[in-house]
C-alpha cells in the first residue's frame, strides 16, 4: 500500500513537471514569436523581417548616439542607398547615409551627417536635448525628419519634414546622381518648402514625372475613401504658392476603412508595378489605437488618384522587441525598393533603430487585387 502511494505521488509530480515544461515553452517569448510568424504566413499578407534586424543602430558619433530611424531608400548604380533620420544628445534631427550591395548588409556608413537643416528655435538652451518624454516627435525638438527619396531624370530628390518652432513644413532638396554617388553632399540644392502654412508632413514624390510634371502625393485622405490627393507641378520651388487642399490627419475624424480607423500618411514613395502604383502607409486600428502599423494599397496607373485595391489587414505590425524598445508600438516605413522579384521595405523600429522586411512582389500585388491573402512565401533575410 505504501509502495503504491509513493509510486502514485511520483507519477503525479512527474506529470506536473512535464505539464509545467510544456506550458513554460508555450508561453516563452521565442515560442510565441514563432507562432506569430507561422500564423502570419497562413492568414495574412505579411512581410518577413530580416533575421539581421536591426540592420543599423545608433553609434558613438555625437549626432546619432540616441536614435537612427525612418530611412529613405533608393537603388542607384546597383547599390541600395539609405538617407536616414538621426538624433544625438542635442535633440536635433539630421540626415545620415549608408549603402549596401544587397539591401541587407550595409557595409558603408558615413561618420558625418549628409544634410543638416538650418532652423531657429525659441526653445531655451537647457531644453535643447534629446527627450522622448518632452518631445513626442521621436525625441527631437528641431531639424529635418523622416526623409523620402526618389531618382528622377538623373537627380536624387529628398523630401522631409522641417520641424521648427513647433511648426511642421514639407521641404525638398535635390542633387545630381553624379554628385550623390561621389558623396559631394555639399552640393544639395534647396531646401524648397513645398507646403502651406499649417501642419504638413510626409509628402512624397512619384519616382517619375507625369505629363511632364512632378507628381506630389501630399495626402492619402481624399474626398472619398477610394481617392488620394496628388498635385502636379512644373517647378517644385514654386509649389507652396499653389492653392490646394491637404487635410491634416490629426484633424480628420476616425472612420473605419479596411483594417484601420485613423489614417496617418503615406510611407515610402510609390513603387511602380505592372498593375498599379504600390503605396504603403501608416495607420492606427481601433483595437490597438496607440500602435503605428503599416498598410498597403494600389493606385491606378492611368489615374493615380484612384485607389484600386487595399490590404484588408496590416502588412507590418510592431510585434518584435526592437519595435517596442524605445517608443513602444512603432513600425514606421519611409523607404522601399524592388530588387528582382522581391520588395524591400525599410522602416524605423520604436523610433530608435533601422530595420528591413521583404515579400515576393507579384504575390503581394496579387493578394491586393484579389482581395484575399496569398502565399507570399517570404524567406527571412539575413546578412551574409
Tab-separated table of C-alpha atoms in Angstrom:
chain	number	residue	atom	x	y	z
A	1	UNK	CA	0.000	0.000	0.000
A	2	UNK	CA	2.750	2.413	0.962
A	3	UNK	CA	4.690	1.485	-2.189
A	4	UNK	CA	1.704	2.194	-4.454
A	5	UNK	CA	1.097	5.505	-2.678
A	6	UNK	CA	4.693	6.592	-3.299
A	7	UNK	CA	4.527	5.486	-6.947
A	8	UNK	CA	1.289	7.461	-7.496
A	9	UNK	CA	2.794	10.580	-5.947
A	10	UNK	CA	5.909	10.281	-8.038
A	11	UNK	CA	3.765	9.863	-11.179
A	12	UNK	CA	1.742	12.949	-10.222
A	13	UNK	CA	4.873	15.025	-9.632
A	14	UNK	CA	6.347	13.867	-12.918
A	15	UNK	CA	3.109	14.781	-14.724
A	16	UNK	CA	3.101	18.220	-13.144
A	17	UNK	CA	6.738	18.691	-14.149
A	18	UNK	CA	6.058	17.699	-17.764
A	19	UNK	CA	2.979	19.912	-17.947
A	20	UNK	CA	4.980	22.784	-16.452
A	21	UNK	CA	7.721	22.382	-19.037
A	22	UNK	CA	5.176	22.338	-21.851
A	23	UNK	CA	3.416	25.425	-20.524
A	24	UNK	CA	6.726	27.170	-19.950
A	25	UNK	CA	7.775	26.535	-23.528
A	26	UNK	CA	4.360	27.536	-24.869
A	27	UNK	CA	4.446	30.883	-23.119
A	28	UNK	CA	8.109	31.638	-23.747
A	29	UNK	CA	8.974	34.575	-25.982
A	30	UNK	CA	10.758	32.527	-28.710
A	31	UNK	CA	7.827	30.127	-28.972
A	32	UNK	CA	5.259	32.924	-29.098
A	33	UNK	CA	7.331	34.692	-31.767
A	34	UNK	CA	7.469	31.505	-33.851
A	35	UNK	CA	3.714	31.024	-33.554
A	36	UNK	CA	3.105	34.642	-34.565
A	37	UNK	CA	5.236	34.248	-37.702
A	38	UNK	CA	3.560	30.930	-38.638
A	39	UNK	CA	0.099	32.462	-38.222
A	40	UNK	CA	1.157	35.416	-40.370
A	41	UNK	CA	2.274	33.150	-43.175
A	42	UNK	CA	-1.020	31.250	-43.108
A	43	UNK	CA	-3.534	34.032	-42.520
A	44	UNK	CA	-2.058	37.319	-43.637
A	45	UNK	CA	-0.353	39.342	-46.323
A	46	UNK	CA	2.668	39.938	-44.159
A	47	UNK	CA	6.225	40.969	-44.803
A	48	UNK	CA	9.068	38.833	-43.474
A	49	UNK	CA	11.599	40.621	-41.296
A	50	UNK	CA	15.315	40.241	-41.777
A	51	UNK	CA	16.942	37.934	-39.256
A	52	UNK	CA	19.631	40.609	-39.011
A	53	UNK	CA	17.269	43.297	-37.703
A	54	UNK	CA	18.007	45.941	-36.603
A	55	UNK	CA	20.280	46.496	-39.596
A	56	UNK	CA	21.503	49.921	-38.382
A	57	UNK	CA	21.713	51.136	-34.780
A	58	UNK	CA	22.830	54.351	-33.039
A	59	UNK	CA	26.602	54.640	-32.734
A	60	UNK	CA	29.325	56.639	-30.988
A	61	UNK	CA	29.155	59.736	-33.195
A	62	UNK	CA	27.551	62.555	-31.247
A	63	UNK	CA	24.962	63.423	-33.899
A	64	UNK	CA	23.486	59.879	-33.895
A	65	UNK	CA	24.089	58.491	-30.424
A	66	UNK	CA	20.419	58.358	-29.434
A	67	UNK	CA	18.439	57.163	-32.442
A	68	UNK	CA	18.646	56.280	-36.131
A	69	UNK	CA	15.351	55.510	-37.842
A	70	UNK	CA	12.809	56.207	-40.625
A	71	UNK	CA	15.140	55.755	-43.619
A	72	UNK	CA	14.549	56.806	-47.223
A	73	UNK	CA	15.765	54.238	-49.754
A	74	UNK	CA	16.711	54.120	-53.441
A	75	UNK	CA	18.732	51.874	-55.711
A	76	UNK	CA	21.299	53.936	-57.608
A	77	UNK	CA	24.107	52.402	-59.700
A	78	UNK	CA	23.356	48.919	-58.393
A	79	UNK	CA	23.584	49.700	-54.678
A	80	UNK	CA	20.885	50.363	-52.097
A	81	UNK	CA	21.311	53.817	-50.579
A	82	UNK	CA	19.650	54.954	-47.361
A	83	UNK	CA	19.188	58.517	-46.174
A	84	UNK	CA	18.051	58.186	-42.579
A	85	UNK	CA	16.975	60.343	-39.672
A	86	UNK	CA	19.473	60.540	-36.806
A	87	UNK	CA	19.298	62.191	-33.387
A	88	UNK	CA	22.114	62.913	-30.940
A	89	UNK	CA	22.206	64.154	-27.350
A	90	UNK	CA	21.357	67.679	-28.505
A	91	UNK	CA	17.927	66.584	-29.754
A	92	UNK	CA	18.403	67.805	-33.327
A	93	UNK	CA	17.313	65.601	-36.239
A	94	UNK	CA	19.877	65.334	-39.029
A	95	UNK	CA	20.161	63.123	-42.101
A	96	UNK	CA	22.719	60.327	-42.269
A	97	UNK	CA	23.818	57.995	-45.060
A	98	UNK	CA	24.512	54.285	-45.509
A	99	UNK	CA	24.695	51.959	-48.516
A	100	UNK	CA	24.651	48.249	-49.257
A	101	UNK	CA	25.393	45.914	-52.185
A	102	UNK	CA	22.421	43.658	-51.364
A	103	UNK	CA	19.986	45.817	-49.387
A	104	UNK	CA	20.590	43.888	-46.163
A	105	UNK	CA	24.216	44.215	-45.065
A	106	UNK	CA	25.167	47.901	-45.023
A	107	UNK	CA	28.921	47.923	-45.415
A	108	UNK	CA	29.204	51.691	-45.880
A	109	UNK	CA	28.060	54.278	-43.359
A	110	UNK	CA	29.327	57.828	-43.236
A	111	UNK	CA	30.512	59.178	-39.853
A	112	UNK	CA	29.043	62.625	-40.524
A	113	UNK	CA	25.558	63.899	-41.453
A	114	UNK	CA	24.879	64.436	-45.145
A	115	UNK	CA	22.319	67.177	-44.548
A	116	UNK	CA	21.561	69.493	-41.640
A	117	UNK	CA	18.546	71.797	-41.778
A	118	UNK	CA	19.265	75.380	-40.777
A	119	UNK	CA	16.424	76.187	-38.394
A	120	UNK	CA	15.835	78.540	-35.500
A	121	UNK	CA	14.067	77.968	-32.223
A	122	UNK	CA	12.849	79.981	-29.274
A	123	UNK	CA	13.402	76.984	-27.021
A	124	UNK	CA	15.662	77.707	-24.006
A	125	UNK	CA	19.112	76.127	-24.288
A	126	UNK	CA	18.637	73.769	-21.322
A	127	UNK	CA	15.652	72.182	-23.127
A	128	UNK	CA	17.516	71.621	-26.379
A	129	UNK	CA	18.244	67.971	-25.816
A	130	UNK	CA	17.027	64.534	-26.788
A	131	UNK	CA	13.916	63.651	-24.808
A	132	UNK	CA	11.198	61.230	-25.965
A	133	UNK	CA	9.209	62.274	-22.888
A	134	UNK	CA	9.170	66.012	-23.651
A	135	UNK	CA	9.178	65.711	-27.436
A	136	UNK	CA	6.872	63.145	-28.963
A	137	UNK	CA	8.405	63.652	-32.407
A	138	UNK	CA	10.975	60.908	-31.935
A	139	UNK	CA	12.589	62.768	-29.037
A	140	UNK	CA	13.658	65.671	-31.255
A	141	UNK	CA	12.774	69.344	-30.926
A	142	UNK	CA	14.047	70.543	-34.320
A	143	UNK	CA	15.759	69.770	-37.602
A	144	UNK	CA	14.798	67.576	-40.554
A	145	UNK	CA	12.701	64.482	-40.038
A	146	UNK	CA	11.574	61.369	-41.897
A	147	UNK	CA	13.116	61.654	-45.396
A	148	UNK	CA	11.724	60.075	-48.573
A	149	UNK	CA	13.932	59.674	-51.647
A	150	UNK	CA	13.407	59.202	-55.410
A	151	UNK	CA	15.596	59.315	-58.509
A	152	UNK	CA	14.049	61.327	-61.371
A	153	UNK	CA	15.816	62.042	-64.643
A	154	UNK	CA	19.332	61.904	-63.217
A	155	UNK	CA	18.632	63.772	-59.973
A	156	UNK	CA	18.065	62.485	-56.458
A	157	UNK	CA	15.206	64.251	-54.665
A	158	UNK	CA	14.661	64.001	-50.902
A	159	UNK	CA	11.508	65.301	-49.258
A	160	UNK	CA	11.485	65.671	-45.485
A	161	UNK	CA	9.570	67.256	-42.623
A	162	UNK	CA	11.141	70.503	-41.432
A	163	UNK	CA	10.480	70.931	-37.718
A	164	UNK	CA	10.942	74.480	-36.472
A	165	UNK	CA	9.340	76.302	-33.528
A	166	UNK	CA	6.681	73.576	-33.273
A	167	UNK	CA	5.608	74.082	-36.879
A	168	UNK	CA	5.866	71.330	-39.484
A	169	UNK	CA	6.563	72.027	-43.139
A	170	UNK	CA	7.419	69.734	-46.002
A	171	UNK	CA	10.631	70.633	-47.827
A	172	UNK	CA	12.668	69.134	-50.663
A	173	UNK	CA	16.361	69.067	-51.528
A	174	UNK	CA	17.977	67.601	-54.634
A	175	UNK	CA	21.372	66.680	-56.005
A	176	UNK	CA	22.648	65.266	-59.273
A	177	UNK	CA	23.068	61.496	-59.446
A	178	UNK	CA	26.766	62.006	-60.180
A	179	UNK	CA	27.319	64.167	-57.082
A	180	UNK	CA	25.222	61.803	-54.984
A	181	UNK	CA	27.351	58.792	-55.912
A	182	UNK	CA	30.532	60.811	-55.386
A	183	UNK	CA	29.182	61.851	-51.971
A	184	UNK	CA	29.513	65.548	-52.731
A	185	UNK	CA	26.666	66.280	-50.361
A	186	UNK	CA	27.658	69.911	-50.031
A	187	UNK	CA	26.007	70.319	-53.453
A	188	UNK	CA	22.422	69.801	-52.291
A	189	UNK	CA	20.067	72.331	-53.898
A	190	UNK	CA	17.363	73.753	-51.642
A	191	UNK	CA	15.662	73.368	-49.367
A	192	UNK	CA	12.476	74.466	-51.082
A	193	UNK	CA	9.405	74.490	-48.864
A	194	UNK	CA	6.536	72.719	-50.610
A	195	UNK	CA	3.703	73.144	-48.142
A	196	UNK	CA	1.492	75.991	-46.982
A	197	UNK	CA	1.396	77.481	-43.519
A	198	UNK	CA	-0.105	74.995	-41.089
A	199	UNK	CA	0.774	71.477	-40.094
A	200	UNK	CA	2.024	69.490	-43.088
A	201	UNK	CA	4.241	66.403	-43.163
A	202	UNK	CA	5.116	63.227	-45.013
A	203	UNK	CA	4.598	64.297	-48.619
A	204	UNK	CA	6.234	62.062	-51.231
A	205	UNK	CA	7.203	62.369	-54.882
A	206	UNK	CA	6.321	59.801	-57.503
A	207	UNK	CA	9.579	58.420	-58.959
A	208	UNK	CA	8.787	59.721	-62.445
A	209	UNK	CA	7.195	62.782	-63.979
A	210	UNK	CA	3.615	62.570	-65.233
A	211	UNK	CA	2.627	64.570	-68.270
A	212	UNK	CA	5.956	66.323	-67.914
A	213	UNK	CA	5.270	67.455	-64.335
A	214	UNK	CA	6.378	66.409	-60.857
A	215	UNK	CA	3.621	64.437	-59.116
A	216	UNK	CA	3.405	65.067	-55.363
A	217	UNK	CA	1.324	62.687	-53.263
A	218	UNK	CA	0.533	65.068	-50.416
A	219	UNK	CA	-2.384	63.259	-48.771
A	220	UNK	CA	-3.819	59.748	-48.830
A	221	UNK	CA	-7.066	61.178	-47.445
A	222	UNK	CA	-9.156	62.087	-50.491
A	223	UNK	CA	-12.654	63.432	-50.975
A	224	UNK	CA	-13.869	59.827	-50.966
A	225	UNK	CA	-12.484	56.609	-49.499
A	226	UNK	CA	-11.196	55.453	-52.888
A	227	UNK	CA	-9.144	58.565	-53.676
A	228	UNK	CA	-5.843	60.158	-52.689
A	229	UNK	CA	-4.646	63.721	-53.362
A	230	UNK	CA	-1.918	64.481	-55.896
A	231	UNK	CA	-0.647	67.857	-57.042
A	232	UNK	CA	1.142	68.213	-60.378
A	233	UNK	CA	3.715	70.975	-60.660
A	234	UNK	CA	6.350	72.113	-63.169
A	235	UNK	CA	8.713	73.551	-60.567
A	236	UNK	CA	8.919	72.230	-57.014
A	237	UNK	CA	10.342	75.523	-55.781
A	238	UNK	CA	7.018	77.266	-56.535
A	239	UNK	CA	4.677	74.623	-55.156
A	240	UNK	CA	3.980	76.460	-51.899
A	241	UNK	CA	2.411	79.272	-53.949
A	242	UNK	CA	-0.316	76.969	-55.261
A	243	UNK	CA	-3.730	76.670	-53.661
A	244	UNK	CA	-4.894	73.126	-52.905
A	245	UNK	CA	-6.457	71.195	-50.030
A	246	UNK	CA	-4.241	68.866	-47.978
A	247	UNK	CA	-6.073	67.674	-44.851
A	248	UNK	CA	-4.238	67.432	-41.548
A	249	UNK	CA	-4.689	63.767	-40.486
A	250	UNK	CA	-4.770	64.897	-36.852
A	251	UNK	CA	-7.971	66.828	-37.545
A	252	UNK	CA	-9.767	64.211	-39.650
A	253	UNK	CA	-12.352	62.225	-37.618
A	254	UNK	CA	-11.829	58.491	-37.193
A	255	UNK	CA	-13.543	56.376	-39.833
A	256	UNK	CA	-13.402	52.603	-40.382
A	257	UNK	CA	-11.685	51.796	-43.700
A	258	UNK	CA	-10.176	48.381	-44.398
A	259	UNK	CA	-8.465	47.392	-41.111
A	260	UNK	CA	-7.930	50.868	-39.639
A	261	UNK	CA	-9.921	53.748	-38.210
A	262	UNK	CA	-7.313	56.504	-38.400
A	263	UNK	CA	-5.057	57.160	-41.384
A	264	UNK	CA	-1.732	58.876	-40.799
A	265	UNK	CA	0.149	59.379	-44.054
A	266	UNK	CA	1.951	57.776	-46.958
A	267	UNK	CA	5.114	55.883	-46.113
A	268	UNK	CA	7.714	55.443	-48.893
A	269	UNK	CA	7.287	57.000	-52.346
A	270	UNK	CA	5.008	54.928	-54.610
A	271	UNK	CA	6.554	51.923	-56.328
A	272	UNK	CA	5.556	51.294	-59.936
A	273	UNK	CA	4.381	47.773	-60.784
A	274	UNK	CA	2.785	46.485	-63.970
A	275	UNK	CA	-0.638	46.575	-62.330
A	276	UNK	CA	-0.587	49.726	-60.259
A	277	UNK	CA	1.365	52.061	-58.014
A	278	UNK	CA	2.123	50.260	-54.749
A	279	UNK	CA	1.803	52.573	-51.754
A	280	UNK	CA	2.494	51.735	-48.123
A	281	UNK	CA	1.038	53.939	-45.426
A	282	UNK	CA	0.839	54.378	-41.655
A	283	UNK	CA	-2.441	53.947	-39.788
A	284	UNK	CA	-3.983	53.027	-36.432
A	285	UNK	CA	-6.692	50.466	-35.762
A	286	UNK	CA	-9.417	50.566	-33.112
A	287	UNK	CA	-8.087	47.640	-31.091
A	288	UNK	CA	-4.573	48.988	-30.588
A	289	UNK	CA	-5.065	52.652	-31.418
A	290	UNK	CA	-1.719	53.713	-29.926
A	291	UNK	CA	0.316	51.496	-32.271
A	292	UNK	CA	1.607	52.580	-35.667
A	293	UNK	CA	1.031	49.855	-38.248
A	294	UNK	CA	1.735	49.675	-41.973
A	295	UNK	CA	-0.966	49.195	-44.593
A	296	UNK	CA	-0.733	48.713	-48.363
A	297	UNK	CA	-2.787	49.817	-51.355
A	298	UNK	CA	-2.597	50.050	-55.125
A	299	UNK	CA	-3.221	53.206	-57.145
A	300	UNK	CA	-4.388	53.143	-60.749
A	301	UNK	CA	-1.590	53.628	-63.298
A	302	UNK	CA	-3.645	55.905	-65.558
A	303	UNK	CA	-5.315	57.856	-62.747
A	304	UNK	CA	-3.070	57.551	-59.657
A	305	UNK	CA	-5.570	59.479	-57.503
A	306	UNK	CA	-7.776	56.362	-57.653
A	307	UNK	CA	-7.286	53.548	-55.131
A	308	UNK	CA	-7.989	50.218	-56.861
A	309	UNK	CA	-7.133	47.844	-54.017
A	310	UNK	CA	-6.213	47.747	-50.322
A	311	UNK	CA	-4.815	45.116	-47.983
A	312	UNK	CA	-7.564	44.165	-45.542
A	313	UNK	CA	-5.057	43.774	-42.690
A	314	UNK	CA	-1.743	45.445	-41.745
A	315	UNK	CA	1.259	44.142	-43.671
A	316	UNK	CA	3.611	45.018	-40.801
A	317	UNK	CA	2.852	45.391	-37.082
A	318	UNK	CA	5.122	46.275	-34.119
A	319	UNK	CA	5.446	42.819	-32.576
A	320	UNK	CA	9.192	42.380	-32.092
A	321	UNK	CA	11.227	43.699	-29.166
A	322	UNK	CA	13.217	46.150	-31.333
A	323	UNK	CA	9.897	47.714	-32.410
A	324	UNK	CA	8.961	48.333	-28.799
A	325	UNK	CA	12.243	49.194	-27.071
A	326	UNK	CA	12.185	52.973	-27.261
A	327	UNK	CA	8.797	54.410	-28.178
A	328	UNK	CA	6.651	51.283	-27.890
A	329	UNK	CA	4.487	50.087	-30.735
A	330	UNK	CA	6.115	51.799	-33.698
A	331	UNK	CA	6.908	50.491	-37.175
A	332	UNK	CA	7.308	53.480	-39.487
A	333	UNK	CA	8.255	52.974	-43.118
A	334	UNK	CA	9.842	55.722	-45.227
A	335	UNK	CA	11.746	53.742	-47.868
A	336	UNK	CA	11.107	50.843	-50.232
A	337	UNK	CA	12.874	49.279	-53.204
A	338	UNK	CA	12.291	46.497	-55.707
A	339	UNK	CA	15.142	44.053	-56.251
A	340	UNK	CA	14.426	41.301	-58.752
A	341	UNK	CA	11.071	39.809	-57.809
A	342	UNK	CA	11.170	40.946	-54.177
A	343	UNK	CA	10.067	44.057	-52.365
A	344	UNK	CA	12.278	45.511	-49.613
A	345	UNK	CA	10.608	47.793	-47.063
A	346	UNK	CA	12.857	49.899	-44.816
A	347	UNK	CA	11.398	51.165	-41.574
A	348	UNK	CA	12.131	52.601	-38.170
A	349	UNK	CA	11.520	50.431	-35.112
A	350	UNK	CA	10.369	52.152	-31.894
A	351	UNK	CA	11.814	55.483	-33.113
A	352	UNK	CA	15.228	54.016	-32.335
A	353	UNK	CA	16.668	51.647	-34.972
A	354	UNK	CA	16.514	50.847	-38.698
A	355	UNK	CA	15.029	47.571	-39.939
A	356	UNK	CA	14.015	45.880	-43.182
A	357	UNK	CA	11.281	43.459	-44.201
A	358	UNK	CA	10.521	41.805	-47.543
A	359	UNK	CA	7.899	39.992	-49.598
A	360	UNK	CA	7.522	38.466	-53.034
A	361	UNK	CA	6.312	41.447	-55.072
A	362	UNK	CA	3.932	39.747	-57.523
A	363	UNK	CA	2.276	37.696	-54.805
A	364	UNK	CA	1.765	40.828	-52.755
A	365	UNK	CA	0.161	42.629	-55.710
A	366	UNK	CA	-1.955	39.534	-56.468
A	367	UNK	CA	-3.231	39.446	-52.918
A	368	UNK	CA	-4.209	43.117	-53.022
A	369	UNK	CA	-6.080	42.800	-56.340
A	370	UNK	CA	-7.856	39.580	-55.416
A	371	UNK	CA	-8.915	40.988	-52.075
A	372	UNK	CA	-7.696	37.955	-50.193
A	373	UNK	CA	-4.493	36.693	-48.660
A	374	UNK	CA	-1.952	34.910	-50.791
A	375	UNK	CA	1.005	32.684	-50.008
A	376	UNK	CA	3.839	35.188	-50.252
A	377	UNK	CA	6.443	32.612	-49.284
A	378	UNK	CA	8.747	35.227	-47.783
A	379	UNK	CA	12.152	33.992	-46.806
A	380	UNK	CA	13.627	35.649	-43.705
A	381	UNK	CA	16.609	37.738	-44.761
A	382	UNK	CA	19.944	37.583	-43.015
A	383	UNK	CA	23.167	39.388	-43.734
A	384	UNK	CA	25.881	37.072	-45.110
